[in-house]
XYZ file of C-alpha atoms in Angstrom:
258
model
C -75.389 58.084 114.574
C -77.098 55.413 116.672
C -74.823 53.151 118.695
C -75.873 49.526 118.344
C -74.580 46.798 120.598
C -74.383 43.157 119.585
C -77.407 41.150 120.649
C -77.054 39.898 124.240
C -76.134 36.322 125.030
C -79.149 34.042 124.913
C -81.209 36.268 122.602
C -81.722 33.320 120.242
C -82.198 30.588 122.860
C -85.621 29.054 123.448
C -87.244 30.084 126.732
C -89.545 27.566 128.334
C -91.740 29.640 130.625
C -92.873 32.439 128.330
C -95.690 32.937 125.867
C -94.863 31.734 122.363
C -96.037 32.793 118.952
C -96.922 30.499 116.084
C -95.143 29.976 112.772
C -96.874 28.094 109.983
C -96.810 27.451 106.251
C -99.716 28.848 104.244
C -100.574 29.066 100.547
C -101.893 31.945 98.479
C -102.752 32.290 94.810
C -100.389 34.408 92.757
C -101.922 35.932 89.648
C -98.427 37.205 88.837
C -97.016 33.682 88.595
C -100.230 31.861 87.716
C -100.299 29.295 90.502
C -100.442 28.841 94.260
C -97.351 29.796 96.213
C -96.146 29.121 99.749
C -95.189 31.558 102.465
C -94.459 31.147 106.149
C -96.244 33.413 108.611
C -95.348 34.157 112.222
C -98.141 35.359 114.479
C -97.049 36.746 117.851
C -97.890 35.464 121.331
C -101.509 36.139 122.160
C -102.478 36.825 118.535
C -106.126 37.872 118.570
C -108.658 38.874 115.921
C -109.716 41.638 118.296
C -106.415 43.463 117.682
C -104.745 44.711 114.497
C -101.048 44.161 113.818
C -98.162 45.655 111.891
C -96.521 43.449 109.241
C -92.865 42.772 108.471
C -92.075 41.037 105.170
C -88.737 39.245 105.684
C -86.924 37.968 102.585
C -84.381 35.176 102.046
C -81.176 34.836 100.020
C -80.479 33.421 96.568
C -80.099 29.864 97.856
C -83.215 29.892 100.017
C -86.980 29.837 99.911
C -89.884 30.633 102.223
C -88.468 28.279 104.875
C -84.851 29.501 104.871
C -85.175 31.839 107.854
C -87.075 29.204 109.817
C -84.526 26.465 109.097
C -81.413 28.513 109.800
C -82.325 31.185 112.324
C -85.378 30.129 114.342
C -86.719 33.676 114.032
C -89.776 32.821 116.109
C -87.478 32.243 119.100
C -85.765 35.614 118.639
C -89.125 37.365 118.278
C -90.768 35.528 121.181
C -87.887 36.539 123.438
C -88.126 40.163 122.339
C -91.843 40.155 123.145
C -91.082 38.684 126.548
C -88.526 41.454 127.119
C -91.120 44.056 126.064
C -88.848 45.273 123.248
C -91.057 44.580 120.226
C -94.153 46.219 118.821
C -96.901 43.698 118.006
C -96.343 42.437 114.479
C -96.934 39.579 112.104
C -93.858 38.456 110.156
C -94.280 37.047 106.653
C -91.515 34.943 105.068
C -92.227 34.854 101.316
C -90.503 32.970 98.538
C -88.750 35.743 96.643
C -88.221 33.585 93.538
C -91.501 34.250 91.732
C -91.781 31.562 89.059
C -93.838 28.372 88.625
C -91.039 26.130 89.934
C -89.724 28.321 92.727
C -87.588 25.689 94.462
C -83.953 26.510 95.248
C -82.486 23.792 93.044
C -80.278 23.451 89.992
C -78.299 26.468 88.788
C -79.354 29.202 91.201
C -77.773 31.811 88.922
C -79.753 30.751 85.856
C -81.033 33.980 84.214
C -84.635 32.783 84.495
C -84.234 32.294 88.244
C -82.550 35.676 88.654
C -85.377 37.292 86.689
C -87.857 35.632 89.061
C -86.428 37.662 91.961
C -87.382 40.798 90.019
C -90.838 39.401 89.214
C -91.408 38.990 92.953
C -91.996 42.739 93.184
C -95.339 42.297 91.405
C -96.179 39.118 93.336
C -95.580 40.890 96.651
C -97.475 44.083 95.867
C -100.408 42.603 93.942
C -100.816 39.102 95.385
C -99.149 38.440 98.733
C -99.884 41.705 100.548
C -103.585 41.571 99.584
C -103.712 37.944 100.758
C -102.190 38.787 104.138
C -104.467 41.775 104.575
C -107.529 39.666 103.724
C -106.656 36.753 106.001
C -104.988 38.306 109.041
C -105.931 41.148 111.351
C -103.360 43.658 110.146
C -103.075 47.394 109.734
C -102.916 48.487 106.113
C -101.236 51.898 106.032
C -97.680 52.331 104.788
C -96.553 53.146 108.325
C -97.692 49.657 109.345
C -95.596 47.764 106.774
C -91.885 46.979 106.880
C -89.677 45.031 104.503
C -86.209 43.579 105.085
C -84.070 40.730 103.858
C -80.665 39.126 103.722
C -78.266 39.145 100.761
C -80.428 38.741 97.622
C -83.417 39.561 99.826
C -81.599 42.643 101.100
C -81.253 43.868 97.536
C -84.906 43.092 96.916
C -85.901 45.020 100.034
C -84.126 48.134 98.804
C -85.319 47.729 95.207
C -88.937 47.084 96.153
C -89.206 49.180 99.290
C -87.694 52.347 97.848
C -89.753 51.929 94.668
C -92.929 51.591 96.723
C -92.694 54.135 99.501
C -96.470 54.342 99.273
C -96.430 50.762 100.657
C -93.458 50.693 103.035
C -92.187 53.193 105.610
C -89.591 50.861 107.159
C -86.881 49.269 104.981
C -83.926 47.094 105.963
C -81.108 45.484 104.000
C -78.867 42.896 105.654
C -75.679 42.276 103.605
C -77.315 43.424 100.371
C -76.252 41.455 97.275
C -75.272 42.654 93.764
C -78.921 42.635 92.660
C -79.216 45.968 94.499
C -79.880 48.759 92.018
C -77.576 51.790 91.939
C -78.312 54.353 94.678
C -79.134 57.111 92.211
C -81.699 54.795 90.571
C -83.239 53.803 93.894
C -83.302 57.354 95.255
C -83.566 59.832 92.382
C -85.276 62.272 94.749
C -83.494 61.927 98.102
C -85.403 64.715 99.835
C -88.778 63.169 98.995
C -87.618 59.771 100.229
C -86.336 61.360 103.431
C -89.761 62.780 104.159
C -91.471 59.392 103.688
C -89.075 56.963 105.350
C -89.484 56.126 109.025
C -86.379 53.921 108.980
C -83.832 52.975 106.350
C -81.439 50.367 107.745
C -78.222 49.081 106.136
C -76.012 46.495 107.796
C -73.171 44.206 106.815
C -70.431 42.106 108.358
C -66.966 43.643 108.374
C -65.550 40.516 106.706
C -68.245 40.273 104.032
C -66.924 40.293 100.446
C -70.090 42.136 99.370
C -69.680 44.965 101.863
C -68.916 47.515 99.138
C -72.536 47.346 97.964
C -73.831 48.511 101.334
C -70.989 51.019 101.681
C -71.868 52.535 98.309
C -75.474 52.982 99.371
C -74.420 54.395 102.741
C -72.112 56.923 101.045
C -74.870 58.096 98.714
C -77.347 58.461 101.568
C -74.835 60.392 103.643
C -73.942 62.662 100.715
C -77.613 63.512 100.149
C -78.426 63.742 103.863
C -80.971 60.932 103.825
C -81.462 59.763 107.436
C -80.512 56.113 107.839
C -78.707 53.639 110.051
C -75.442 52.123 108.831
C -74.417 49.209 111.025
C -71.108 47.492 110.285
C -70.835 44.464 112.536
C -68.371 41.697 113.228
C -68.699 38.739 110.866
C -69.033 37.587 107.298
C -71.847 36.722 104.926
C -73.502 34.301 107.305
C -76.303 33.537 109.745
C -74.810 34.905 112.974
C -74.787 38.313 111.285
C -78.334 38.046 109.916
C -79.803 36.757 113.172
C -78.247 39.708 114.978
C -79.634 42.014 112.270
C -83.138 40.656 112.775
C -82.837 41.221 116.524
C -81.639 44.800 116.051
C -83.915 45.843 113.183
C -87.130 44.369 114.563
C -86.731 46.370 117.794
C -86.711 49.632 115.848
C -89.606 49.210 113.439
C -93.122 50.416 114.171
C -91.862 52.740 116.904
C -93.875 55.948 116.620
């Protein structure tokens, strides 16, 4: 069991005199949805076409979109600081919209069945549209060991559902406060020993005051029972941004370590 300490004070505070990455909004065409879609992309300090990078796909919650992480967590600050501390492997971070439908805005009844279905449809959009776009437009490595996926709440469930169903695409999977969209453990991991041999990191975390904690606990219990190596990190907090920012800090330090 790995001991994980809470992120140090100042981990999410902007530092003036360091190199900074770039975060921008870009568009790609989704054949799955049938129109152009938006995603945010973070490129690290010193990004160069003469180097190839790992990629983390970082997903939002049910009430968010491609800008949710940027608006609520300033992830580029957390990542820039980790680079400055020499604690992060070079990576691009992609912030997709996990609601794959023509009108993908987080408006109206967020629990409308059509909107919930769109979070499932995102699996095809990610695998067949977004990943090929990123790999055609950025200098990135394209093996499974060079791709990670993680997300918060609804995005945490998506990360488990998609990542564990596509271990040929992802070797690093993280779920922060996974929501009820998470499939049952025995569905996600029908062959635990095979998954164990393919996973580089399977991360589960949740706040100790989170009303959805039982979802992560159920997955943790199944993994432990079947001896699937993973990290289970129960931290102080609820279903909120201080928890997820800390999760990003902790998880990003561990991925792409060979």
